[in-house]
Amino acid sequence: MIASRECQALLRAPTGYVALVLALLGAGWLVDNQLEGARAAGLLVLDRPFQVPMFGAILITSVFLAVSAVVSVARERERGTLEVLFYGPVDEIAYVVGKLLGQMAAYVASVGVLLVAFLLLSLASGFILSATTLLGLLVSIGTAGEVVAFGLLLSVLAGRLRSAVLLFFGIATLFVSIAVAYSVALLVPVEGPTSPILPVRNALAAINALVSWISPFAYLERALSAAALGAWGGVATTLSEAMVYTLAALVAAAFILRRRGVRPREE
């Protein structure tokens, strides 16, 4: 029941289609840029021309999925829907698992649209749509679960809708800032073993490594990169880690929901 409600709500809401259109426009723009670049350079063949457009489209869709999961629980709590549901045969585990399955079903539908779109882009551009690109779309389904679970966990932690959204974008901004800072630190030349940049770089490397285990989008990036290279052992490892991440986040979300209750709290 929960999964069906969630999937239908996503398919009926216009925001999902807006996100999908943005993903398709972004992919088309990236393909066009690569086509123009190939013509300017006089190249006849490009190596994996759809890898970056595919990653961009999946990233946009995944961000929407995370925001949708963040908003979902907080909105139902504020409206009192969550309390009504728990009067019936629904407990915390059934609720978060239902939310996960509903969001996943909607994502699978969006992957089907992306697949058709990339086939059309392949015909229009003349670029070959490789098997690894197609498999990359399927691999992204395996990492979508942890994106949803991450959003659900943040939602039950924050409680209120506004707080949940601010928490998500605050954490996302922090993740991006750490990655950018680490990338910049790697570009700074080191003049010697006593250079002051070395401890800064080492600290950022440790923090960035920690973020790579916390951020669900880091798992997505690793899985897609491994799929693009045909490193299926790496894909299997990342998907296994993603499953553990999803399970842990769902259990934590259910536990926090039970402790906090289903009624909205005053901020």
PDB file of C-alpha atoms in Angstrom:
ATOM      1  CA  MET A   1       0.000   0.000   0.000  1.00  0.00           C
ATOM      2  CA  ILE A   2       2.745   2.463   0.990  1.00  0.00           C
ATOM      3  CA  ALA A   3       4.822   1.639  -2.097  1.00  0.00           C
ATOM      4  CA  SER A   4       1.842   2.030  -4.426  1.00  0.00           C
ATOM      5  CA  ARG A   5       0.880   5.388  -2.874  1.00  0.00           C
ATOM      6  CA  GLU A   6       4.426   6.666  -3.125  1.00  0.00           C
ATOM      7  CA  CYS A   7       4.917   5.611  -6.745  1.00  0.00           C
ATOM      8  CA  GLN A   8       1.568   7.057  -7.840  1.00  0.00           C
ATOM      9  CA  ALA A   9       2.294  10.328  -6.041  1.00  0.00           C
ATOM     10  CA  LEU A  10       5.631  10.653  -7.832  1.00  0.00           C
ATOM     11  CA  LEU A  11       4.179   9.817 -11.237  1.00  0.00           C
ATOM     12  CA  ARG A  12       1.370  12.344 -10.794  1.00  0.00           C
ATOM     13  CA  ALA A  13       3.525  15.191  -9.497  1.00  0.00           C
ATOM     14  CA  PRO A  14       4.831  17.636 -12.140  1.00  0.00           C
ATOM     15  CA  THR A  15       8.159  18.098 -10.353  1.00  0.00           C
ATOM     16  CA  GLY A  16       9.347  14.650 -11.390  1.00  0.00           C
ATOM     17  CA  TYR A  17       8.720  15.415 -15.043  1.00  0.00           C
ATOM     18  CA  VAL A  18      10.491  18.762 -14.702  1.00  0.00           C
ATOM     19  CA  ALA A  19      13.538  16.964 -13.281  1.00  0.00           C
ATOM     20  CA  LEU A  20      13.401  14.412 -16.098  1.00  0.00           C
ATOM     21  CA  VAL A  21      13.187  17.152 -18.735  1.00  0.00           C
ATOM     22  CA  LEU A  22      16.173  18.915 -17.152  1.00  0.00           C
ATOM     23  CA  ALA A  23      18.101  15.638 -17.204  1.00  0.00           C
ATOM     24  CA  LEU A  24      17.292  15.095 -20.880  1.00  0.00           C
ATOM     25  CA  LEU A  25      18.134  18.691 -21.816  1.00  0.00           C
ATOM     26  CA  GLY A  26      21.428  18.440 -19.948  1.00  0.00           C
ATOM     27  CA  ALA A  27      22.298  15.176 -21.687  1.00  0.00           C
ATOM     28  CA  GLY A  28      21.398  16.609 -25.083  1.00  0.00           C
ATOM     29  CA  TRP A  29      23.496  19.710 -24.446  1.00  0.00           C
ATOM     30  CA  LEU A  30      26.517  17.620 -23.425  1.00  0.00           C
ATOM     31  CA  VAL A  31      26.180  15.380 -26.484  1.00  0.00           C
ATOM     32  CA  ASP A  32      25.934  18.452 -28.736  1.00  0.00           C
ATOM     33  CA  ASN A  33      29.073  19.925 -27.151  1.00  0.00           C
ATOM     34  CA  GLN A  34      30.978  16.706 -27.764  1.00  0.00           C
ATOM     35  CA  LEU A  35      29.748  16.590 -31.343  1.00  0.00           C
ATOM     36  CA  GLU A  36      30.893  20.161 -31.982  1.00  0.00           C
ATOM     37  CA  GLY A  37      34.225  19.449 -30.299  1.00  0.00           C
ATOM     38  CA  ALA A  38      34.774  16.366 -32.453  1.00  0.00           C
ATOM     39  CA  ARG A  39      34.012  18.323 -35.618  1.00  0.00           C
ATOM     40  CA  ALA A  40      36.354  21.148 -34.618  1.00  0.00           C
ATOM     41  CA  ALA A  41      39.159  18.683 -33.893  1.00  0.00           C
ATOM     42  CA  GLY A  42      38.505  16.692 -37.059  1.00  0.00           C
ATOM     43  CA  LEU A  43      37.825  13.519 -35.115  1.00  0.00           C
ATOM     44  CA  LEU A  44      35.724  10.728 -36.557  1.00  0.00           C
ATOM     45  CA  VAL A  45      35.463   8.623 -33.406  1.00  0.00           C
ATOM     46  CA  LEU A  46      35.106   9.529 -29.719  1.00  0.00           C
ATOM     47  CA  ASP A  47      35.823   7.176 -26.838  1.00  0.00           C
ATOM     48  CA  ARG A  48      32.670   6.625 -24.758  1.00  0.00           C
ATOM     49  CA  PRO A  49      30.848   9.769 -25.977  1.00  0.00           C
ATOM     50  CA  PHE A  50      27.765   9.088 -23.843  1.00  0.00           C
ATOM     51  CA  GLN A  51      29.559   8.496 -20.541  1.00  0.00           C
ATOM     52  CA  VAL A  52      29.479  12.113 -19.311  1.00  0.00           C
ATOM     53  CA  PRO A  53      25.937  12.856 -20.612  1.00  0.00           C
ATOM     54  CA  MET A  54      24.666   9.652 -19.022  1.00  0.00           C
ATOM     55  CA  PHE A  55      26.287  10.470 -15.685  1.00  0.00           C
ATOM     56  CA  GLY A  56      24.855  13.996 -15.797  1.00  0.00           C
ATOM     57  CA  ALA A  57      21.335  12.756 -16.532  1.00  0.00           C
ATOM     58  CA  ILE A  58      21.484  10.096 -13.822  1.00  0.00           C
ATOM     59  CA  LEU A  59      22.900  12.587 -11.313  1.00  0.00           C
ATOM     60  CA  ILE A  60      20.072  15.072 -11.909  1.00  0.00           C
ATOM     61  CA  THR A  61      17.486  12.302 -11.609  1.00  0.00           C
ATOM     62  CA  SER A  62      19.146  10.966  -8.453  1.00  0.00           C
ATOM     63  CA  VAL A  63      19.232  14.399  -6.816  1.00  0.00           C
ATOM     64  CA  PHE A  64      15.506  14.730  -7.464  1.00  0.00           C
ATOM     65  CA  LEU A  65      15.014  11.263  -6.000  1.00  0.00           C
ATOM     66  CA  ALA A  66      16.889  12.270  -2.843  1.00  0.00           C
ATOM     67  CA  VAL A  67      14.937  15.525  -2.469  1.00  0.00           C
ATOM     68  CA  SER A  68      11.675  13.668  -3.040  1.00  0.00           C
ATOM     69  CA  ALA A  69      12.556  11.194  -0.295  1.00  0.00           C
ATOM     70  CA  VAL A  70      13.559  14.036   2.039  1.00  0.00           C
ATOM     71  CA  VAL A  71      10.279  15.872   1.471  1.00  0.00           C
ATOM     72  CA  SER A  72       8.110  12.758   1.586  1.00  0.00           C
ATOM     73  CA  VAL A  73       8.146  11.801   5.274  1.00  0.00           C
ATOM     74  CA  ALA A  74       8.321  15.359   6.609  1.00  0.00           C
ATOM     75  CA  ARG A  75       5.336  16.441   4.531  1.00  0.00           C
ATOM     76  CA  GLU A  76       3.213  13.470   5.596  1.00  0.00           C
ATOM     77  CA  ARG A  77       4.112  14.079   9.234  1.00  0.00           C
ATOM     78  CA  GLU A  78       3.111  17.765   9.039  1.00  0.00           C
ATOM     79  CA  ARG A  79      -0.175  16.977   7.315  1.00  0.00           C
ATOM     80  CA  GLY A  80      -1.062  14.256   9.806  1.00  0.00           C
ATOM     81  CA  THR A  81      -1.061  11.562   7.107  1.00  0.00           C
ATOM     82  CA  LEU A  82       1.704   9.685   8.872  1.00  0.00           C
ATOM     83  CA  GLU A  83      -0.298   9.445  12.097  1.00  0.00           C
ATOM     84  CA  VAL A  84      -3.351   8.155  10.229  1.00  0.00           C
ATOM     85  CA  LEU A  85      -1.286   5.489   8.462  1.00  0.00           C
ATOM     86  CA  PHE A  86       0.126   4.224  11.742  1.00  0.00           C
ATOM     87  CA  TYR A  87      -3.372   3.699  13.120  1.00  0.00           C
ATOM     88  CA  GLY A  88      -3.650   0.912  10.527  1.00  0.00           C
ATOM     89  CA  PRO A  89      -1.484  -2.178   9.995  1.00  0.00           C
ATOM     90  CA  VAL A  90       1.658  -0.130   9.305  1.00  0.00           C
ATOM     91  CA  ASP A  91       4.793  -0.013  11.438  1.00  0.00           C
ATOM     92  CA  GLU A  92       8.046   1.911  11.041  1.00  0.00           C
ATOM     93  CA  ILE A  93       9.860  -0.767   9.024  1.00  0.00           C
ATOM     94  CA  ALA A  94       6.917  -1.318   6.680  1.00  0.00           C
ATOM     95  CA  TYR A  95       6.623   2.430   6.185  1.00  0.00           C
ATOM     96  CA  VAL A  96      10.242   3.160   5.242  1.00  0.00           C
ATOM     97  CA  VAL A  97      10.507   0.006   3.098  1.00  0.00           C
ATOM     98  CA  GLY A  98       7.291   0.969   1.304  1.00  0.00           C
ATOM     99  CA  LYS A  99       8.667   4.444   0.687  1.00  0.00           C
ATOM    100  CA  LEU A 100      11.855   2.928  -0.697  1.00  0.00           C
ATOM    101  CA  LEU A 101      10.037   0.550  -3.058  1.00  0.00           C
ATOM    102  CA  GLY A 102       7.700   3.269  -4.316  1.00  0.00           C
ATOM    103  CA  GLN A 103      10.564   5.649  -5.066  1.00  0.00           C
ATOM    104  CA  MET A 104      12.541   2.855  -6.715  1.00  0.00           C
ATOM    105  CA  ALA A 105       9.609   1.958  -8.975  1.00  0.00           C
ATOM    106  CA  ALA A 106       9.374   5.571 -10.131  1.00  0.00           C
ATOM    107  CA  TYR A 107      13.127   5.645 -10.767  1.00  0.00           C
ATOM    108  CA  VAL A 108      12.962   2.478 -12.868  1.00  0.00           C
ATOM    109  CA  ALA A 109      10.308   4.183 -15.000  1.00  0.00           C
ATOM    110  CA  SER A 110      12.577   7.215 -15.437  1.00  0.00           C
ATOM    111  CA  VAL A 111      15.472   4.949 -16.474  1.00  0.00           C
ATOM    112  CA  GLY A 112      13.251   3.583 -19.239  1.00  0.00           C
ATOM    113  CA  VAL A 113      12.675   7.133 -20.487  1.00  0.00           C
ATOM    114  CA  LEU A 114      16.405   7.889 -20.327  1.00  0.00           C
ATOM    115  CA  LEU A 115      17.159   4.721 -22.290  1.00  0.00           C
ATOM    116  CA  VAL A 116      14.821   5.747 -25.109  1.00  0.00           C
ATOM    117  CA  ALA A 117      16.259   9.279 -25.043  1.00  0.00           C
ATOM    118  CA  PHE A 118      19.840   8.045 -25.388  1.00  0.00           C
ATOM    119  CA  LEU A 119      18.863   5.763 -28.265  1.00  0.00           C
ATOM    120  CA  LEU A 120      17.375   8.792 -30.043  1.00  0.00           C
ATOM    121  CA  LEU A 121      20.473  10.880 -29.266  1.00  0.00           C
ATOM    122  CA  SER A 122      22.619   8.101 -30.719  1.00  0.00           C
ATOM    123  CA  LEU A 123      20.634   8.143 -33.949  1.00  0.00           C
ATOM    124  CA  ALA A 124      20.664  11.942 -34.158  1.00  0.00           C
ATOM    125  CA  SER A 125      24.371  12.399 -33.379  1.00  0.00           C
ATOM    126  CA  GLY A 126      25.791   9.334 -35.102  1.00  0.00           C
ATOM    127  CA  PHE A 127      27.641   8.364 -31.924  1.00  0.00           C
ATOM    128  CA  ILE A 128      27.561   4.683 -31.030  1.00  0.00           C
ATOM    129  CA  LEU A 129      25.671   3.871 -27.851  1.00  0.00           C
ATOM    130  CA  SER A 130      27.908   1.237 -26.296  1.00  0.00           C
ATOM    131  CA  ALA A 131      26.770  -1.692 -24.215  1.00  0.00           C
ATOM    132  CA  THR A 132      28.626  -0.290 -21.194  1.00  0.00           C
ATOM    133  CA  THR A 133      26.530   2.875 -21.381  1.00  0.00           C
ATOM    134  CA  LEU A 134      23.318   0.877 -21.442  1.00  0.00           C
ATOM    135  CA  LEU A 135      24.531  -1.278 -18.564  1.00  0.00           C
ATOM    136  CA  GLY A 136      25.462   1.892 -16.687  1.00  0.00           C
ATOM    137  CA  LEU A 137      21.802   2.913 -16.704  1.00  0.00           C
ATOM    138  CA  LEU A 138      20.869  -0.455 -15.232  1.00  0.00           C
ATOM    139  CA  VAL A 139      23.658  -0.250 -12.656  1.00  0.00           C
ATOM    140  CA  SER A 140      22.297   3.099 -11.465  1.00  0.00           C
ATOM    141  CA  ILE A 141      19.127   1.313 -10.345  1.00  0.00           C
ATOM    142  CA  GLY A 142      21.226  -0.606  -7.837  1.00  0.00           C
ATOM    143  CA  THR A 143      22.538   2.609  -6.281  1.00  0.00           C
ATOM    144  CA  ALA A 144      19.196   4.431  -6.342  1.00  0.00           C
ATOM    145  CA  GLY A 145      18.069   2.605  -3.213  1.00  0.00           C
ATOM    146  CA  GLU A 146      20.744   4.168  -1.032  1.00  0.00           C
ATOM    147  CA  VAL A 147      19.916   7.635  -2.387  1.00  0.00           C
ATOM    148  CA  VAL A 148      16.307   7.135  -1.267  1.00  0.00           C
ATOM    149  CA  ALA A 149      17.354   5.646   2.080  1.00  0.00           C
ATOM    150  CA  PHE A 150      19.686   8.593   2.686  1.00  0.00           C
ATOM    151  CA  GLY A 151      16.835  11.017   1.985  1.00  0.00           C
ATOM    152  CA  LEU A 152      14.458   9.131   4.271  1.00  0.00           C
ATOM    153  CA  LEU A 153      17.012   9.158   7.080  1.00  0.00           C
ATOM    154  CA  LEU A 154      17.516  12.918   6.786  1.00  0.00           C
ATOM    155  CA  SER A 155      13.763  13.441   6.696  1.00  0.00           C
ATOM    156  CA  VAL A 156      13.085  11.592   9.948  1.00  0.00           C
ATOM    157  CA  LEU A 157      16.085  13.282  11.564  1.00  0.00           C
ATOM    158  CA  ALA A 158      14.905  16.782  10.684  1.00  0.00           C
ATOM    159  CA  GLY A 159      11.215  16.273  11.378  1.00  0.00           C
ATOM    160  CA  ARG A 160       9.857  19.425   9.775  1.00  0.00           C
ATOM    161  CA  LEU A 161       9.679  19.899   6.001  1.00  0.00           C
ATOM    162  CA  ARG A 162      11.699  23.107   5.910  1.00  0.00           C
ATOM    163  CA  SER A 163      14.337  21.691   8.248  1.00  0.00           C
ATOM    164  CA  ALA A 164      14.587  18.495   6.185  1.00  0.00           C
ATOM    165  CA  VAL A 165      15.162  20.375   2.925  1.00  0.00           C
ATOM    166  CA  LEU A 166      17.713  22.718   4.516  1.00  0.00           C
ATOM    167  CA  LEU A 167      19.507  19.757   6.087  1.00  0.00           C
ATOM    168  CA  PHE A 168      19.746  17.934   2.753  1.00  0.00           C
ATOM    169  CA  PHE A 169      21.084  20.889   0.787  1.00  0.00           C
ATOM    170  CA  GLY A 170      23.422  21.821   3.638  1.00  0.00           C
ATOM    171  CA  ILE A 171      24.937  18.336   3.702  1.00  0.00           C
ATOM    172  CA  ALA A 172      25.090  18.187  -0.117  1.00  0.00           C
ATOM    173  CA  THR A 173      26.885  21.560  -0.189  1.00  0.00           C
ATOM    174  CA  LEU A 174      29.322  20.323   2.453  1.00  0.00           C
ATOM    175  CA  PHE A 175      30.089  17.177   0.445  1.00  0.00           C
ATOM    176  CA  VAL A 176      30.728  19.192  -2.727  1.00  0.00           C
ATOM    177  CA  SER A 177      32.848  21.762  -0.873  1.00  0.00           C
ATOM    178  CA  ILE A 178      35.084  19.058   0.580  1.00  0.00           C
ATOM    179  CA  ALA A 179      35.569  17.434  -2.834  1.00  0.00           C
ATOM    180  CA  VAL A 180      36.389  20.790  -4.463  1.00  0.00           C
ATOM    181  CA  ALA A 181      38.767  21.774  -1.657  1.00  0.00           C
ATOM    182  CA  TYR A 182      40.606  18.465  -1.957  1.00  0.00           C
ATOM    183  CA  SER A 183      40.866  18.826  -5.748  1.00  0.00           C
ATOM    184  CA  VAL A 184      42.286  22.346  -5.354  1.00  0.00           C
ATOM    185  CA  ALA A 185      44.764  21.145  -2.717  1.00  0.00           C
ATOM    186  CA  LEU A 186      46.039  18.504  -5.137  1.00  0.00           C
ATOM    187  CA  LEU A 187      46.787  21.222  -7.695  1.00  0.00           C
ATOM    188  CA  VAL A 188      48.893  23.305  -5.304  1.00  0.00           C
ATOM    189  CA  PRO A 189      52.603  22.533  -5.866  1.00  0.00           C
ATOM    190  CA  VAL A 190      54.540  21.093  -2.919  1.00  0.00           C
ATOM    191  CA  GLU A 191      57.989  22.653  -2.618  1.00  0.00           C
ATOM    192  CA  GLY A 192      59.349  20.225  -0.049  1.00  0.00           C
ATOM    193  CA  PRO A 193      58.559  17.811   2.792  1.00  0.00           C
ATOM    194  CA  THR A 194      58.093  20.762   5.163  1.00  0.00           C
ATOM    195  CA  SER A 195      55.558  22.505   2.932  1.00  0.00           C
ATOM    196  CA  PRO A 196      52.511  23.699   4.933  1.00  0.00           C
ATOM    197  CA  ILE A 197      50.215  22.398   2.198  1.00  0.00           C
ATOM    198  CA  LEU A 198      51.056  18.761   3.035  1.00  0.00           C
ATOM    199  CA  PRO A 199      49.152  18.528   6.356  1.00  0.00           C
ATOM    200  CA  VAL A 200      46.236  20.394   4.782  1.00  0.00           C
ATOM    201  CA  ARG A 201      46.210  17.997   1.837  1.00  0.00           C
ATOM    202  CA  ASN A 202      46.434  14.957   4.108  1.00  0.00           C
ATOM    203  CA  ALA A 203      43.596  16.223   6.291  1.00  0.00           C
ATOM    204  CA  LEU A 204      41.410  16.905   3.266  1.00  0.00           C
ATOM    205  CA  ALA A 205      42.273  13.468   1.850  1.00  0.00           C
ATOM    206  CA  ALA A 206      41.104  11.808   5.070  1.00  0.00           C
ATOM    207  CA  ILE A 207      37.898  13.860   5.167  1.00  0.00           C
ATOM    208  CA  ASN A 208      37.230  13.213   1.482  1.00  0.00           C
ATOM    209  CA  ALA A 209      37.712   9.472   2.029  1.00  0.00           C
ATOM    210  CA  LEU A 210      35.171   9.603   4.855  1.00  0.00           C
ATOM    211  CA  VAL A 211      32.702  11.495   2.665  1.00  0.00           C
ATOM    212  CA  SER A 212      33.106   8.866  -0.061  1.00  0.00           C
ATOM    213  CA  TRP A 213      31.614   6.341   2.377  1.00  0.00           C
ATOM    214  CA  ILE A 214      28.830   8.627   3.616  1.00  0.00           C
ATOM    215  CA  SER A 215      27.607  10.284   0.426  1.00  0.00           C
ATOM    216  CA  PRO A 216      25.242   8.079  -1.620  1.00  0.00           C
ATOM    217  CA  PHE A 217      26.259   9.964  -4.752  1.00  0.00           C
ATOM    218  CA  ALA A 218      29.861   8.801  -4.280  1.00  0.00           C
ATOM    219  CA  TYR A 219      28.673   5.197  -4.597  1.00  0.00           C
ATOM    220  CA  LEU A 220      26.794   6.159  -7.755  1.00  0.00           C
ATOM    221  CA  GLU A 221      29.923   7.710  -9.244  1.00  0.00           C
ATOM    222  CA  ARG A 222      32.067   4.680  -8.410  1.00  0.00           C
ATOM    223  CA  ALA A 223      29.529   2.245  -9.837  1.00  0.00           C
ATOM    224  CA  LEU A 224      29.124   4.171 -13.100  1.00  0.00           C
ATOM    225  CA  SER A 225      32.886   4.664 -13.499  1.00  0.00           C
ATOM    226  CA  ALA A 226      33.488   0.946 -13.004  1.00  0.00           C
ATOM    227  CA  ALA A 227      30.708   0.074 -15.467  1.00  0.00           C
ATOM    228  CA  ALA A 228      32.155   2.437 -18.087  1.00  0.00           C
ATOM    229  CA  LEU A 229      35.519   0.669 -17.810  1.00  0.00           C
ATOM    230  CA  GLY A 230      33.928  -2.766 -17.871  1.00  0.00           C
ATOM    231  CA  ALA A 231      35.269  -3.483 -14.372  1.00  0.00           C
ATOM    232  CA  TRP A 232      32.367  -5.663 -13.310  1.00  0.00           C
ATOM    233  CA  GLY A 233      34.127  -6.820 -10.168  1.00  0.00           C
ATOM    234  CA  GLY A 234      34.235  -3.205  -9.039  1.00  0.00           C
ATOM    235  CA  VAL A 235      30.578  -2.791  -9.975  1.00  0.00           C
ATOM    236  CA  ALA A 236      29.615  -5.834  -7.910  1.00  0.00           C
ATOM    237  CA  THR A 237      31.620  -4.578  -4.930  1.00  0.00           C
ATOM    238  CA  THR A 238      30.066  -1.116  -5.076  1.00  0.00           C
ATOM    239  CA  LEU A 239      26.543  -2.493  -5.437  1.00  0.00           C
ATOM    240  CA  SER A 240      27.126  -4.796  -2.459  1.00  0.00           C
ATOM    241  CA  GLU A 241      28.311  -1.833  -0.400  1.00  0.00           C
ATOM    242  CA  ALA A 242      25.289   0.153  -1.569  1.00  0.00           C
ATOM    243  CA  MET A 243      22.952  -2.603  -0.382  1.00  0.00           C
ATOM    244  CA  VAL A 244      24.551  -2.582   3.076  1.00  0.00           C
ATOM    245  CA  TYR A 245      24.316   1.231   3.134  1.00  0.00           C
ATOM    246  CA  THR A 246      20.633   1.078   2.170  1.00  0.00           C
ATOM    247  CA  LEU A 247      19.821  -1.490   4.835  1.00  0.00           C
ATOM    248  CA  ALA A 248      21.664   0.446   7.548  1.00  0.00           C
ATOM    249  CA  ALA A 249      19.992   3.744   6.599  1.00  0.00           C
ATOM    250  CA  LEU A 250      16.525   2.153   6.547  1.00  0.00           C
ATOM    251  CA  VAL A 251      17.018   0.533   9.956  1.00  0.00           C
ATOM    252  CA  ALA A 252      18.287   3.828  11.377  1.00  0.00           C
ATOM    253  CA  ALA A 253      15.359   5.741   9.850  1.00  0.00           C
ATOM    254  CA  ALA A 254      12.834   3.267  11.272  1.00  0.00           C
ATOM    255  CA  PHE A 255      14.463   3.405  14.712  1.00  0.00           C
ATOM    256  CA  ILE A 256      14.491   7.220  14.794  1.00  0.00           C
ATOM    257  CA  LEU A 257      10.907   7.349  13.551  1.00  0.00           C
ATOM    258  CA  ARG A 258       9.847   5.030  16.367  1.00  0.00           C
ATOM    259  CA  ARG A 259      11.676   7.102  18.975  1.00  0.00           C
ATOM    260  CA  ARG A 260      10.407  10.454  17.723  1.00  0.00           C
ATOM    261  CA  GLY A 261       6.885   9.367  16.951  1.00  0.00           C
ATOM    262  CA  VAL A 262       4.651  10.253  14.027  1.00  0.00           C
ATOM    263  CA  ARG A 263       3.229  13.530  15.276  1.00  0.00           C
ATOM    264  CA  PRO A 264       4.795  16.828  14.196  1.00  0.00           C
ATOM    265  CA  ARG A 265       6.882  18.631  16.757  1.00  0.00           C
ATOM    266  CA  GLU A 266       7.138  22.348  17.274  1.00  0.00           C
ATOM    267  CA  GLU A 267      10.429  23.861  16.127  1.00  0.00           C
TER     268      GLU A 267
END
